[in-house]
Coordinates of C-alpha atoms in Angstrom, one line a residue:
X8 CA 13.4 22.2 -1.9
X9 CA 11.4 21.7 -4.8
X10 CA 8.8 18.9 -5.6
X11 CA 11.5 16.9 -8.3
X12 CA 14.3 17.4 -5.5
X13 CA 12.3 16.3 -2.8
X14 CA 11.2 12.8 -5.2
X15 CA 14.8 12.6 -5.6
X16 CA 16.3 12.7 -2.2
X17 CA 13.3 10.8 -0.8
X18 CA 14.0 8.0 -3.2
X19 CA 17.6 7.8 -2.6
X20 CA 17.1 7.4 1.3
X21 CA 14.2 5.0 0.6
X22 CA 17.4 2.8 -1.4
X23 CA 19.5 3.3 1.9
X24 CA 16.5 2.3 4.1
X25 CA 16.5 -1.0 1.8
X26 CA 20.3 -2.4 2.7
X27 CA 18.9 -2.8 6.0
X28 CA 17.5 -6.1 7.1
X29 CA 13.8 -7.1 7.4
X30 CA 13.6 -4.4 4.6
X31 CA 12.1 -4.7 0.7
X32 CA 11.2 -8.2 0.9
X33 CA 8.0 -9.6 -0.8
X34 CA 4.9 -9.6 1.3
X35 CA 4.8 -13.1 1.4
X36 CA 7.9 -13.6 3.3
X37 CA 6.8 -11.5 6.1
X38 CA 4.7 -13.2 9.4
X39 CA 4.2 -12.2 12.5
X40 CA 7.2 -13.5 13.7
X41 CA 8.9 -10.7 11.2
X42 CA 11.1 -7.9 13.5
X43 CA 8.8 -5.0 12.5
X44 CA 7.8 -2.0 14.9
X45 CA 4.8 -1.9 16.4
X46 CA 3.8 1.6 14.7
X47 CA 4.6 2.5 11.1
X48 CA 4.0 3.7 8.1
X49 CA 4.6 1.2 4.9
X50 CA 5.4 1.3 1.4
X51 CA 4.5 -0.9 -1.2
X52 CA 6.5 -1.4 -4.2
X53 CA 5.4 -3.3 -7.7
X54 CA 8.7 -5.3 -8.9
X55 CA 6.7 -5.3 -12.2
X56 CA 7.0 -1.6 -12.7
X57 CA 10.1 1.0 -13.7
X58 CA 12.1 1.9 -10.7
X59 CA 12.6 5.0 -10.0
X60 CA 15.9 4.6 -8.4
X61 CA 18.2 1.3 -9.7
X62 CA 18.6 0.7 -5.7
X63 CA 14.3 0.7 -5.5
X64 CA 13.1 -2.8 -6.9
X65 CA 10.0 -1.0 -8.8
X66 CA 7.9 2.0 -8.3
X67 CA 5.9 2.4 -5.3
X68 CA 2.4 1.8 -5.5
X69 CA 0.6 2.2 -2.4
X70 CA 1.5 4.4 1.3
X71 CA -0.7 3.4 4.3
X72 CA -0.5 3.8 7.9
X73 CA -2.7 2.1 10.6
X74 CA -4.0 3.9 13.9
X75 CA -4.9 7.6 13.0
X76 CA -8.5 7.4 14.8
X77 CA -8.6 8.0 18.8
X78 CA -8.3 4.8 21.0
X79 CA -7.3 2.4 18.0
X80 CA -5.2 -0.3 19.2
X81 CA -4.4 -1.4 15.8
X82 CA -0.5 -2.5 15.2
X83 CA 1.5 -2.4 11.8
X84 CA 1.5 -5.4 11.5
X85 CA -2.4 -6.0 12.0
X86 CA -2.6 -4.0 9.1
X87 CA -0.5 -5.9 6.9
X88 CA -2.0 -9.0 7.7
X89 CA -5.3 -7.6 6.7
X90 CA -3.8 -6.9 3.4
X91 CA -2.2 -10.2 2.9
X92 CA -4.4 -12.5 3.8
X93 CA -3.8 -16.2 5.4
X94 CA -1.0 -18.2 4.3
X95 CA -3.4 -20.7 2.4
X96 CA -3.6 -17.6 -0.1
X97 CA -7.5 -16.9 1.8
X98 CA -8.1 -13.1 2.6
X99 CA -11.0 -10.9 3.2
X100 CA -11.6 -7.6 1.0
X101 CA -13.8 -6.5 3.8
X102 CA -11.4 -6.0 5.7
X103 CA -8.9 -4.4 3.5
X104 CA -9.8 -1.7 1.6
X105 CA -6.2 -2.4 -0.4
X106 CA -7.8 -5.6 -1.2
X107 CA -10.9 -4.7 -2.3
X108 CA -9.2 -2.2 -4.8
X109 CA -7.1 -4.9 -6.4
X110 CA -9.5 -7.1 -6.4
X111 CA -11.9 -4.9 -8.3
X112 CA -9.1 -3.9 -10.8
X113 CA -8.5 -7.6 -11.6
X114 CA -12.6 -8.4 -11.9
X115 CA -12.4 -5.6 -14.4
X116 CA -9.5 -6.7 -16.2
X117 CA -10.3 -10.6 -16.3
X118 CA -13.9 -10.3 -16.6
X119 CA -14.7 -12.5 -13.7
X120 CA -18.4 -12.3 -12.4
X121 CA -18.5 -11.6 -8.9
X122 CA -21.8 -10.3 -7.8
X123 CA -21.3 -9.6 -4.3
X124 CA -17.7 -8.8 -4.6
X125 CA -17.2 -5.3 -2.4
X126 CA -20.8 -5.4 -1.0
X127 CA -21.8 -5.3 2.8
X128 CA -18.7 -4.7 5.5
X129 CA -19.5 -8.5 6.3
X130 CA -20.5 -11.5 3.7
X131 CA -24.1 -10.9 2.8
X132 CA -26.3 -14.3 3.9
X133 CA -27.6 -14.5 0.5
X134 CA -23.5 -14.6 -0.3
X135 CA -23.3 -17.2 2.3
X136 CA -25.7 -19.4 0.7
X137 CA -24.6 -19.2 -2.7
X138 CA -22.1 -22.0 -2.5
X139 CA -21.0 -21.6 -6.2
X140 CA -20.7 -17.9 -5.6
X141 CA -19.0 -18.4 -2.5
X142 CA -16.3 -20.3 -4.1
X143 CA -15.9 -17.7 -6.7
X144 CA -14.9 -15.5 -4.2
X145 CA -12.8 -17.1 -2.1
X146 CA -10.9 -18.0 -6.1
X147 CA -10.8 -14.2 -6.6
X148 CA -9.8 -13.8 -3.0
X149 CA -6.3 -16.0 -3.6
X150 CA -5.8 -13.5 -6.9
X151 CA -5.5 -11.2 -4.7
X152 CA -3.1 -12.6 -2.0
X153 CA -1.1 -13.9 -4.8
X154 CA -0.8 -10.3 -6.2
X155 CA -0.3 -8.8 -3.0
X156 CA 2.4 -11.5 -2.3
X157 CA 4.9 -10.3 -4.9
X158 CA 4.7 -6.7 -3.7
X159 CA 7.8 -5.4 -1.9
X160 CA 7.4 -4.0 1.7
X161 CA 9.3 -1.1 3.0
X162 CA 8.4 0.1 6.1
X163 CA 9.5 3.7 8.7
X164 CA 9.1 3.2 12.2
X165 CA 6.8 5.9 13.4
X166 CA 5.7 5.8 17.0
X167 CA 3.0 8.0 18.8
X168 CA -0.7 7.8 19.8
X169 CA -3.3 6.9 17.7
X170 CA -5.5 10.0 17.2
X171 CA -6.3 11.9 14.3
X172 CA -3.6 13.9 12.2
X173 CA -0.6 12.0 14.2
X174 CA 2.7 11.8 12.7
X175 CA 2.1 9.0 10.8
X176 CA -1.2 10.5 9.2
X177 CA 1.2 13.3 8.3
X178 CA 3.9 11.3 6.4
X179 CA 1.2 9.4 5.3
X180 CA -0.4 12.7 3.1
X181 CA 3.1 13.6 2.2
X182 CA 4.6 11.0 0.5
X183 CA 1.0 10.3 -1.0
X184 CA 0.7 13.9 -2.6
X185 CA 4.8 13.2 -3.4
X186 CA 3.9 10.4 -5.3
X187 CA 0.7 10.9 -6.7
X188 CA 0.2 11.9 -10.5
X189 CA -3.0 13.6 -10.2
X190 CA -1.3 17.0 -8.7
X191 CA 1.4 17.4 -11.0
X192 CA 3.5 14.5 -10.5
X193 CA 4.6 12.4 -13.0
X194 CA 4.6 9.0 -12.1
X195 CA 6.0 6.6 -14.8
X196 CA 3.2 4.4 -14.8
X197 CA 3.4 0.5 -17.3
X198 CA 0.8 0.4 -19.7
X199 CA 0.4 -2.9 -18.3
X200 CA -0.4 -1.7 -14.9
X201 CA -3.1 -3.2 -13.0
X202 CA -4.5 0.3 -11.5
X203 CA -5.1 1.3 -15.0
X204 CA -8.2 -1.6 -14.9
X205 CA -9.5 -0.1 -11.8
X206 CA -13.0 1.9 -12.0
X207 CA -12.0 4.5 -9.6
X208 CA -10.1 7.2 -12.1
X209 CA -8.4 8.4 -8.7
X210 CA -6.4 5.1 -8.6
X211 CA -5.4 4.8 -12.3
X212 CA -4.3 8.7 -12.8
X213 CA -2.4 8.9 -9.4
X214 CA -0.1 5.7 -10.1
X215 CA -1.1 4.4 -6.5
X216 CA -3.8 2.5 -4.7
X217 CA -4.9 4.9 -2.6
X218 CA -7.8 7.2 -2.9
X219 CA -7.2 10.0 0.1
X220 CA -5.0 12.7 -0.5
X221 CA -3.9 11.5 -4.5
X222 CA -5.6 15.0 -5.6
X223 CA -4.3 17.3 -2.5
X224 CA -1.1 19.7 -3.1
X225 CA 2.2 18.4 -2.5
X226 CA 3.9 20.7 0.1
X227 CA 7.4 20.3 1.3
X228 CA 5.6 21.6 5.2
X229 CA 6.5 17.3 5.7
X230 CA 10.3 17.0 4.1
X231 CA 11.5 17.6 8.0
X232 CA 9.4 15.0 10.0
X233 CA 10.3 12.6 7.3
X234 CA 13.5 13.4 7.3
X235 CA 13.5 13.1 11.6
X236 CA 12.3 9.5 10.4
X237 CA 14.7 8.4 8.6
X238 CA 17.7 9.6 10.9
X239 CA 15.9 7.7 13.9
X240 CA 16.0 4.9 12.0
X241 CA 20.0 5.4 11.1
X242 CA 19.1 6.0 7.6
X243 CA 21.2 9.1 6.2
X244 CA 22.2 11.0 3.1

């Protein structure tokens, strides 16, 4: 199968995969009380950008997983907390590195002053007692939940341990290098997209927020185990 096939066919079981319920909603509607697996691998799509398929609601922007180092207990749904934030709108970029890559791209764009923003793995103390920078952040934090918020969430149940170069690591570098424009792929990208603003050139030529994998081959060596995904989840062409 070649690289535009592969786009193809993955596209038009991704628009089967979003009939089914608890599928392609906005991040905002989804909780902890939302019916998703345990283990996964998720998809984000940006309503604001050309579909690729007119059953897709956009153009995927982002492929992350959650529990690819040894002993991590970390769930799917841990990790897409992280990313959205409280339901007050508060989040922590810290803690999300999806986060802090929005929320850098919209500093950028907006030319909002944040000195601290995406230093230290925890608020700095001289953050802490900055009250009018402190406030500043926690604003620029709520841009962020309110951009993540409109993002469609798909989602493939993928079970197994958590170790290093798992199956959902694997999917995870396949669709990446499927989707990314920086190896040949041709993304149709909005002038208006907000990855264009971001400093990192990986994120605004791939098309995605991710920074692993965007310049790495695409090889069809993952087309089977995604395919074994999809059937297990009753998802067929």
């Amino acid at each position: 199968m070649t690289r535009d096939q592969a786009h193809h066919h993955f596209h038009e079981q991704l628009a089967r995969l979003l009939t089914q319920e608890g599928q392609g909603l906005p991040l905002a509607h989804y909780s902890g009380q939302s019916a998703l697996p345990r283990a996964g691998l998720y998809l984000f799509i940006d309503p604001h950008e050309q579909p690729v398929h007119p059953a897709v609601p956009g153009r995927i922007v982002r492929v992350g997983t959650h529990g690819v180092a040894a002993g991590s207990r970390s769930t799917l749904w841990q990790r897409l907390r992280a990313h959205k934030g409280a339901q007050a709108g508060s989040g922590n970029h810290r803690g999300s590195v999806f986060r802090l890559h929005i929320g850098t791209a919209l500093q950028a764009r907006d030319c909002h002053e944040l000195p601290w923003w995406g230093r230290g793995s925890s608020r700095p103390v001289e953050l802490k007692a900055d009250l009018a920078a402190l406030e500043k952040e926690k604003a620029h934090e709520q841009r962020v939940s309110a951009y993540l918020g409109e993002l469609h969430l798909a989602w493939l149940e993928v079970s197994g341990e958590s170790e290093a170069g798992n199956q959902r690591a694997r999917l995870e570098r396949y669709l990446i290098t499927l989707l990314s424009g920086l190896n040949g792929g041709k993304p149709a990208i909005h002038p208006r997209w907000l990855g264009l603003s971001s400093p990192r050139a990986a994120i605004a030529g791939s098309g995605l927020w991710n920074l692993e994998h965007v310049g790495s081959p695409w090889s069809d060596a993952g087309g089977d185990l995604l395919e074994e995904t999809f059937e297990a989840m009753a998802v067929h062409g």
